[in-house]
């Protein structure tokens, strides 16, 4: 009897070691949980400016074309992995999806276009003729220009500089659920609280993307990680680092909360293994 118990214990102990090997914290730690990488799209040069239509589960992005001569927008169906290259936007660098209307915008070298995923039709919108760096759609079309780095909003048929940024420079803008405006330029990350008179600096980050999840919560990425913005007040915002990843070009959040990031040559989903790990960064 003792022998049986002993050998059972031994078997259990061995199983635990094997188990440990399988689930050790060798992936990417997101919020203290180990994650595996799942490559969603390979061979895509510097995918940038990603956005998701949460209605259709389509991820829009742009990448650097052959010989680095232009930027090409594309759409990746996150369920079927079908990838579609969008033609008709020269220098298409920016993508954004309005969370309410589900309208898809593509910013190019000569303005902003609408894209319809069903018909695959691209339509030039009568908003601007400027070279677009980024678009952030949320009850209006917020965008920045290149190389001037001016930030505009097009709303109710009117085009204006974004109040609070005005003639200052902004490379990227993002609005949180409550319409507080975050923006970045080479001096760092700034917050312009909604209906407030003063802009505050919230940190020294080299932001390369802003993205809102399916609930409107705002996230941003830098070349070394993915962060969320929480507890926004008139004077500050709490920044949480979700994951430390090197050489990333941008990030988006799927409707189930999974992170997708752009690596140098691919688009990668982080899948939870459920294994708790202490932070590695
Ligand atoms: C970045 O924006 C802040 C706030 O508007 C401004 O004070 C700063 O001059 C800007 N930086 C650059 C390089 O323009």
mmCIF file of C-alpha atoms and ligand atoms in Angstrom:
data_model
loop_
_atom_site.group_PDB
_atom_site.id
_atom_site.type_symbol
_atom_site.label_atom_id
_atom_site.label_comp_id
_atom_site.label_asym_id
_atom_site.label_seq_id
_atom_site.Cartn_x
_atom_site.Cartn_y
_atom_site.Cartn_z
ATOM 1 C CA UNK A 1 0.000 0.000 0.000
ATOM 2 C CA UNK A 2 2.760 2.430 1.029
ATOM 3 C CA UNK A 3 4.584 1.594 -2.155
ATOM 4 C CA UNK A 4 1.563 2.432 -4.246
ATOM 5 C CA UNK A 5 1.128 5.759 -2.453
ATOM 6 C CA UNK A 6 4.829 6.527 -2.823
ATOM 7 C CA UNK A 7 4.926 5.754 -6.508
ATOM 8 C CA UNK A 8 1.754 7.805 -7.014
ATOM 9 C CA UNK A 9 3.404 10.736 -5.232
ATOM 10 C CA UNK A 10 6.494 10.311 -7.372
ATOM 11 C CA UNK A 11 4.378 10.265 -10.497
ATOM 12 C CA UNK A 12 2.628 13.431 -9.339
ATOM 13 C CA UNK A 13 5.947 15.103 -8.590
ATOM 14 C CA UNK A 14 7.256 14.197 -12.031
ATOM 15 C CA UNK A 15 4.094 15.474 -13.645
ATOM 16 C CA UNK A 16 4.516 18.763 -11.818
ATOM 17 C CA UNK A 17 8.040 19.189 -13.144
ATOM 18 C CA UNK A 18 6.877 18.468 -16.684
ATOM 19 C CA UNK A 19 3.993 20.835 -16.136
ATOM 20 C CA UNK A 20 6.391 23.501 -14.922
ATOM 21 C CA UNK A 21 8.439 23.131 -18.050
ATOM 22 C CA UNK A 22 5.439 23.615 -20.278
ATOM 23 C CA UNK A 23 4.066 26.598 -18.433
ATOM 24 C CA UNK A 24 7.236 28.375 -17.389
ATOM 25 C CA UNK A 25 7.272 32.126 -17.859
ATOM 26 C CA UNK A 26 9.116 32.198 -21.150
ATOM 27 C CA UNK A 27 6.574 34.116 -23.201
ATOM 28 C CA UNK A 28 5.516 37.724 -22.959
ATOM 29 C CA UNK A 29 4.148 38.720 -19.584
ATOM 30 C CA UNK A 30 1.005 40.829 -19.858
ATOM 31 C CA UNK A 31 -0.413 42.059 -16.569
ATOM 32 C CA UNK A 32 1.454 39.299 -14.721
ATOM 33 C CA UNK A 33 0.162 36.491 -16.971
ATOM 34 C CA UNK A 34 2.348 34.559 -19.403
ATOM 35 C CA UNK A 35 1.313 34.958 -23.053
ATOM 36 C CA UNK A 36 2.278 33.103 -26.212
ATOM 37 C CA UNK A 37 2.839 34.804 -29.528
ATOM 38 C CA UNK A 38 0.572 33.907 -32.404
ATOM 39 C CA UNK A 39 1.703 35.375 -35.705
ATOM 40 C CA UNK A 40 -1.391 36.627 -37.531
ATOM 41 C CA UNK A 41 0.370 38.017 -40.579
ATOM 42 C CA UNK A 42 3.904 37.360 -41.739
ATOM 43 C CA UNK A 43 6.130 39.174 -44.209
ATOM 44 C CA UNK A 44 4.677 42.604 -43.782
ATOM 45 C CA UNK A 45 7.259 45.350 -43.525
ATOM 46 C CA UNK A 46 6.805 47.630 -40.512
ATOM 47 C CA UNK A 47 3.042 47.375 -40.074
ATOM 48 C CA UNK A 48 1.878 50.633 -38.580
ATOM 49 C CA UNK A 49 -1.243 52.568 -37.581
ATOM 50 C CA UNK A 50 -3.429 49.580 -36.844
ATOM 51 C CA UNK A 51 -7.137 49.822 -36.020
ATOM 52 C CA UNK A 52 -9.946 47.296 -35.518
ATOM 53 C CA UNK A 53 -13.575 47.346 -36.613
ATOM 54 C CA UNK A 54 -15.176 45.513 -33.672
ATOM 55 C CA UNK A 55 -18.311 44.839 -35.748
ATOM 56 C CA UNK A 56 -16.593 42.823 -38.476
ATOM 57 C CA UNK A 57 -13.396 41.791 -36.631
ATOM 58 C CA UNK A 58 -11.259 43.290 -39.355
ATOM 59 C CA UNK A 59 -7.874 44.797 -38.516
ATOM 60 C CA UNK A 60 -6.689 47.661 -40.713
ATOM 61 C CA UNK A 61 -3.016 48.538 -40.959
ATOM 62 C CA UNK A 62 -0.500 50.055 -43.323
ATOM 63 C CA UNK A 63 2.946 48.803 -44.197
ATOM 64 C CA UNK A 64 6.027 49.832 -46.141
ATOM 65 C CA UNK A 65 5.871 48.781 -49.781
ATOM 66 C CA UNK A 66 8.647 47.190 -51.855
ATOM 67 C CA UNK A 67 11.902 49.194 -51.976
ATOM 68 C CA UNK A 68 10.485 51.440 -49.229
ATOM 69 C CA UNK A 69 8.971 53.728 -51.834
ATOM 70 C CA UNK A 70 5.439 53.996 -50.460
ATOM 71 C CA UNK A 71 2.973 53.015 -47.774
ATOM 72 C CA UNK A 72 0.250 50.499 -48.504
ATOM 73 C CA UNK A 73 -2.971 50.081 -46.513
ATOM 74 C CA UNK A 74 -4.421 46.612 -45.957
ATOM 75 C CA UNK A 75 -7.207 44.805 -44.114
ATOM 76 C CA UNK A 76 -6.748 41.550 -42.194
ATOM 77 C CA UNK A 77 -9.800 39.551 -41.162
ATOM 78 C CA UNK A 78 -8.956 38.400 -37.626
ATOM 79 C CA UNK A 79 -11.228 35.348 -37.861
ATOM 80 C CA UNK A 80 -10.445 34.009 -41.345
ATOM 81 C CA UNK A 81 -6.950 35.597 -41.599
ATOM 82 C CA UNK A 82 -7.900 36.709 -45.100
ATOM 83 C CA UNK A 83 -5.672 39.654 -46.041
ATOM 84 C CA UNK A 84 -6.770 42.308 -48.497
ATOM 85 C CA UNK A 85 -4.557 45.033 -49.944
ATOM 86 C CA UNK A 86 -6.421 48.311 -50.306
ATOM 87 C CA UNK A 87 -5.595 50.199 -53.484
ATOM 88 C CA UNK A 88 -6.582 53.714 -54.439
ATOM 89 C CA UNK A 89 -4.957 55.682 -51.609
ATOM 90 C CA UNK A 90 -1.540 57.030 -52.510
ATOM 91 C CA UNK A 91 0.811 57.034 -49.543
ATOM 92 C CA UNK A 92 -1.880 55.452 -47.368
ATOM 93 C CA UNK A 93 -0.247 55.626 -43.939
ATOM 94 C CA UNK A 94 -3.050 55.958 -41.367
ATOM 95 C CA UNK A 95 -6.125 53.871 -40.568
ATOM 96 C CA UNK A 96 -8.923 54.406 -38.054
ATOM 97 C CA UNK A 97 -12.423 53.061 -37.418
ATOM 98 C CA UNK A 98 -15.122 55.122 -35.739
ATOM 99 C CA UNK A 99 -16.345 53.033 -32.793
ATOM 100 C CA UNK A 100 -19.984 54.121 -33.209
ATOM 101 C CA UNK A 101 -20.561 54.457 -36.953
ATOM 102 C CA UNK A 102 -17.959 51.792 -37.873
ATOM 103 C CA UNK A 103 -16.802 54.021 -40.713
ATOM 104 C CA UNK A 104 -13.248 53.217 -41.765
ATOM 105 C CA UNK A 105 -10.840 56.028 -42.598
ATOM 106 C CA UNK A 106 -7.548 55.854 -44.442
ATOM 107 C CA UNK A 107 -5.184 58.798 -44.385
ATOM 108 C CA UNK A 108 -2.948 59.255 -47.415
ATOM 109 C CA UNK A 109 -0.555 61.716 -49.001
ATOM 110 C CA UNK A 110 -3.355 63.986 -50.218
ATOM 111 C CA UNK A 111 -6.106 63.682 -47.642
ATOM 112 C CA UNK A 112 -8.503 61.286 -45.965
ATOM 113 C CA UNK A 113 -10.456 58.497 -47.641
ATOM 114 C CA UNK A 114 -13.379 56.363 -46.578
ATOM 115 C CA UNK A 115 -13.171 52.597 -47.097
ATOM 116 C CA UNK A 116 -16.064 50.157 -47.285
ATOM 117 C CA UNK A 117 -14.962 46.600 -46.455
ATOM 118 C CA UNK A 118 -18.035 44.973 -48.042
ATOM 119 C CA UNK A 119 -17.747 46.635 -51.450
ATOM 120 C CA UNK A 120 -14.004 47.354 -51.071
ATOM 121 C CA UNK A 121 -14.720 50.848 -52.349
ATOM 122 C CA UNK A 122 -12.382 53.736 -51.536
ATOM 123 C CA UNK A 123 -13.855 57.254 -51.573
ATOM 124 C CA UNK A 124 -11.930 60.506 -51.185
ATOM 125 C CA UNK A 125 -13.553 62.584 -48.456
ATOM 126 C CA UNK A 126 -13.897 66.333 -48.692
ATOM 127 C CA UNK A 127 -11.979 67.031 -45.475
ATOM 128 C CA UNK A 128 -8.448 68.096 -46.349
ATOM 129 C CA UNK A 129 -5.782 67.785 -49.052
ATOM 130 C CA UNK A 130 -2.910 67.573 -46.569
ATOM 131 C CA UNK A 131 -0.480 64.687 -46.111
ATOM 132 C CA UNK A 132 -1.893 62.665 -43.210
ATOM 133 C CA UNK A 133 0.232 61.162 -40.432
ATOM 134 C CA UNK A 134 -2.517 59.746 -38.196
ATOM 135 C CA UNK A 135 -6.308 59.547 -37.944
ATOM 136 C CA UNK A 136 -8.307 58.928 -34.750
ATOM 137 C CA UNK A 137 -12.033 58.687 -35.401
ATOM 138 C CA UNK A 138 -14.401 59.212 -32.470
ATOM 139 C CA UNK A 139 -17.555 61.175 -33.119
ATOM 140 C CA UNK A 140 -15.554 63.265 -35.581
ATOM 141 C CA UNK A 141 -12.344 62.744 -37.499
ATOM 142 C CA UNK A 142 -9.265 63.799 -35.529
ATOM 143 C CA UNK A 143 -6.070 63.806 -37.557
ATOM 144 C CA UNK A 144 -2.489 65.047 -37.693
ATOM 145 C CA UNK A 145 -0.507 66.231 -40.688
ATOM 146 C CA UNK A 146 3.012 65.592 -41.909
ATOM 147 C CA UNK A 147 5.522 67.253 -41.889
ATOM 148 C CA UNK A 148 3.778 70.199 -40.169
ATOM 149 C CA UNK A 149 2.512 68.102 -37.231
ATOM 150 C CA UNK A 150 -0.693 70.071 -36.857
ATOM 151 C CA UNK A 151 -3.734 68.478 -35.247
ATOM 152 C CA UNK A 152 -7.206 69.006 -36.698
ATOM 153 C CA UNK A 153 -10.728 67.791 -36.063
ATOM 154 C CA UNK A 154 -13.408 67.505 -38.721
ATOM 155 C CA UNK A 155 -16.867 67.456 -37.170
ATOM 156 C CA UNK A 156 -20.348 68.441 -38.374
ATOM 157 C CA UNK A 157 -18.912 69.545 -41.708
ATOM 158 C CA UNK A 158 -16.412 71.903 -40.070
ATOM 159 C CA UNK A 159 -12.628 71.673 -40.008
ATOM 160 C CA UNK A 160 -10.765 73.188 -37.030
ATOM 161 C CA UNK A 161 -7.428 72.937 -35.264
ATOM 162 C CA UNK A 162 -7.966 70.851 -32.122
ATOM 163 C CA UNK A 163 -8.701 73.270 -29.271
ATOM 164 C CA UNK A 164 -5.950 73.112 -26.695
ATOM 165 C CA UNK A 165 -3.333 71.909 -29.141
ATOM 166 C CA UNK A 166 -3.959 74.831 -31.512
ATOM 167 C CA UNK A 167 -0.693 75.808 -33.240
ATOM 168 C CA UNK A 168 1.429 73.489 -31.103
ATOM 169 C CA UNK A 169 2.788 70.323 -32.607
ATOM 170 C CA UNK A 170 1.173 66.910 -32.292
ATOM 171 C CA UNK A 171 2.200 63.720 -34.057
ATOM 172 C CA UNK A 172 -0.488 61.477 -32.587
ATOM 173 C CA UNK A 173 -3.802 62.135 -30.860
ATOM 174 C CA UNK A 174 -6.186 59.870 -28.966
ATOM 175 C CA UNK A 175 -9.424 60.448 -27.077
ATOM 176 C CA UNK A 176 -10.458 58.454 -24.043
ATOM 177 C CA UNK A 177 -14.007 57.405 -23.229
ATOM 178 C CA UNK A 178 -14.780 60.812 -21.681
ATOM 179 C CA UNK A 179 -13.274 62.787 -24.584
ATOM 180 C CA UNK A 180 -10.157 63.843 -22.725
ATOM 181 C CA UNK A 181 -7.544 64.422 -25.411
ATOM 182 C CA UNK A 182 -4.112 62.835 -25.202
ATOM 183 C CA UNK A 183 -1.444 63.789 -27.700
ATOM 184 C CA UNK A 184 2.225 63.249 -28.274
ATOM 185 C CA UNK A 185 5.045 65.095 -29.945
ATOM 186 C CA UNK A 186 8.820 64.934 -29.660
ATOM 187 C CA UNK A 187 8.583 66.536 -26.173
ATOM 188 C CA UNK A 188 6.491 63.699 -24.710
ATOM 189 C CA UNK A 189 2.941 62.690 -23.878
ATOM 190 C CA UNK A 190 0.376 65.379 -23.018
ATOM 191 C CA UNK A 191 -3.179 65.506 -21.709
ATOM 192 C CA UNK A 192 -5.746 68.149 -22.526
ATOM 193 C CA UNK A 193 -8.652 67.367 -20.178
ATOM 194 C CA UNK A 194 -12.078 67.853 -21.738
ATOM 195 C CA UNK A 195 -13.419 71.387 -21.240
ATOM 196 C CA UNK A 196 -10.284 72.457 -19.424
ATOM 197 C CA UNK A 197 -8.008 75.381 -20.121
ATOM 198 C CA UNK A 198 -4.684 73.821 -19.417
ATOM 199 C CA UNK A 199 -2.529 71.137 -21.008
ATOM 200 C CA UNK A 200 -0.492 68.880 -18.726
ATOM 201 C CA UNK A 201 2.500 66.731 -19.496
ATOM 202 C CA UNK A 202 1.933 63.165 -18.331
ATOM 203 C CA UNK A 203 5.251 61.621 -19.243
ATOM 204 C CA UNK A 204 8.360 61.241 -21.355
ATOM 205 C CA UNK A 205 7.132 58.608 -23.755
ATOM 206 C CA UNK A 206 7.959 58.125 -27.421
ATOM 207 C CA UNK A 207 4.414 57.247 -28.378
ATOM 208 C CA UNK A 208 3.950 55.398 -31.674
ATOM 209 C CA UNK A 209 0.239 54.610 -31.432
ATOM 210 C CA UNK A 210 -2.945 55.452 -29.550
ATOM 211 C CA UNK A 211 -5.784 52.955 -29.624
ATOM 212 C CA UNK A 212 -9.132 52.605 -27.885
ATOM 213 C CA UNK A 213 -10.463 49.150 -26.997
ATOM 214 C CA UNK A 214 -14.047 48.002 -27.613
ATOM 215 C CA UNK A 215 -15.141 49.831 -24.425
ATOM 216 C CA UNK A 216 -13.448 53.094 -25.361
ATOM 217 C CA UNK A 217 -10.577 52.723 -22.896
ATOM 218 C CA UNK A 218 -7.428 54.344 -24.259
ATOM 219 C CA UNK A 219 -4.071 52.593 -24.672
ATOM 220 C CA UNK A 220 -0.791 53.649 -26.228
ATOM 221 C CA UNK A 221 2.409 51.998 -27.344
ATOM 222 C CA UNK A 222 6.048 53.016 -27.523
ATOM 223 C CA UNK A 223 8.911 51.120 -29.210
ATOM 224 C CA UNK A 224 9.352 49.214 -25.926
ATOM 225 C CA UNK A 225 5.893 48.453 -24.607
ATOM 226 C CA UNK A 226 2.135 48.741 -24.346
ATOM 227 C CA UNK A 227 0.465 50.976 -21.756
ATOM 228 C CA UNK A 228 -3.042 51.879 -20.614
ATOM 229 C CA UNK A 229 -4.309 55.262 -19.448
ATOM 230 C CA UNK A 230 -6.419 55.226 -16.284
ATOM 231 C CA UNK A 231 -7.882 57.525 -13.644
ATOM 232 C CA UNK A 232 -7.720 60.671 -15.734
ATOM 233 C CA UNK A 233 -8.096 63.878 -13.751
ATOM 234 C CA UNK A 234 -7.587 67.526 -14.705
ATOM 235 C CA UNK A 235 -3.960 67.317 -13.632
ATOM 236 C CA UNK A 236 -2.850 63.800 -14.366
ATOM 237 C CA UNK A 237 -3.472 60.335 -15.723
ATOM 238 C CA UNK A 238 -2.329 57.060 -14.237
ATOM 239 C CA UNK A 239 -0.241 55.057 -16.690
ATOM 240 C CA UNK A 240 0.030 51.276 -16.349
ATOM 241 C CA UNK A 241 2.575 49.281 -18.297
ATOM 242 C CA UNK A 242 0.829 46.145 -19.565
ATOM 243 C CA UNK A 243 3.703 44.525 -21.408
ATOM 244 C CA UNK A 244 7.338 45.197 -22.216
ATOM 245 C CA UNK A 245 8.118 44.251 -25.817
ATOM 246 C CA UNK A 246 11.048 45.508 -27.877
ATOM 247 C CA UNK A 247 10.879 47.071 -31.329
ATOM 248 C CA UNK A 248 7.139 47.377 -31.687
ATOM 249 C CA UNK A 249 5.442 49.742 -34.101
ATOM 250 C CA UNK A 250 1.975 49.857 -32.620
ATOM 251 C CA UNK A 251 -0.743 48.008 -30.745
ATOM 252 C CA UNK A 252 -4.487 47.372 -30.774
ATOM 253 C CA UNK A 253 -6.805 45.559 -28.372
ATOM 254 C CA UNK A 254 -9.265 42.889 -29.534
ATOM 255 C CA UNK A 255 -12.833 42.809 -28.231
ATOM 256 C CA UNK A 256 -11.914 40.037 -25.754
ATOM 257 C CA UNK A 257 -9.045 42.175 -24.449
ATOM 258 C CA UNK A 258 -6.226 40.334 -26.254
ATOM 259 C CA UNK A 259 -3.361 42.554 -27.330
ATOM 260 C CA UNK A 260 -2.146 42.598 -30.913
ATOM 261 C CA UNK A 261 1.103 44.343 -31.704
ATOM 262 C CA UNK A 262 3.049 45.221 -34.823
ATOM 263 C CA UNK A 263 6.553 43.772 -34.939
ATOM 264 C CA UNK A 264 9.243 44.652 -37.463
ATOM 265 C CA UNK A 265 7.953 42.181 -40.056
ATOM 266 C CA UNK A 266 4.720 40.721 -38.711
ATOM 267 C CA UNK A 267 1.487 41.263 -36.801
ATOM 268 C CA UNK A 268 1.351 39.282 -33.571
ATOM 269 C CA UNK A 269 -1.465 38.356 -31.178
ATOM 270 C CA UNK A 270 -0.656 37.695 -27.519
ATOM 271 C CA UNK A 271 -2.597 34.668 -26.301
ATOM 272 C CA UNK A 272 -2.954 34.074 -22.580
ATOM 273 C CA UNK A 273 -1.582 30.789 -21.218
ATOM 274 C CA UNK A 274 -3.302 31.508 -17.891
ATOM 275 C CA UNK A 275 0.042 31.034 -16.110
ATOM 276 C CA UNK A 276 0.767 33.673 -13.488
ATOM 277 C CA UNK A 277 4.284 35.057 -13.605
ATOM 278 C CA UNK A 278 5.995 37.855 -11.766
ATOM 279 C CA UNK A 279 6.762 40.877 -13.911
ATOM 280 C CA UNK A 280 9.898 40.421 -15.989
ATOM 281 C CA UNK A 281 10.702 43.993 -16.795
HETATM 282 C C1 LIG B 1 4.585 69.512 -27.622
HETATM 283 O O1 LIG B 1 3.343 69.964 -27.091
HETATM 284 C C2 LIG B 1 3.470 70.774 -25.925
HETATM 285 C C3 LIG B 1 2.063 71.071 -25.418
HETATM 286 O O2 LIG B 1 1.279 71.683 -26.381
HETATM 287 C C4 LIG B 1 4.239 72.032 -26.266
HETATM 288 O O3 LIG B 1 4.403 72.814 -25.101
HETATM 289 C C5 LIG B 1 5.585 71.651 -26.840
HETATM 290 O O4 LIG B 1 6.244 72.821 -27.283
HETATM 291 C C6 LIG B 1 5.413 70.703 -28.027
HETATM 292 N N1 LIG B 1 6.702 70.251 -28.494
HETATM 293 C C7 LIG B 1 7.187 70.571 -29.677
HETATM 294 C C8 LIG B 1 8.514 69.988 -30.039
HETATM 295 O O5 LIG B 1 6.609 71.302 -30.458
#
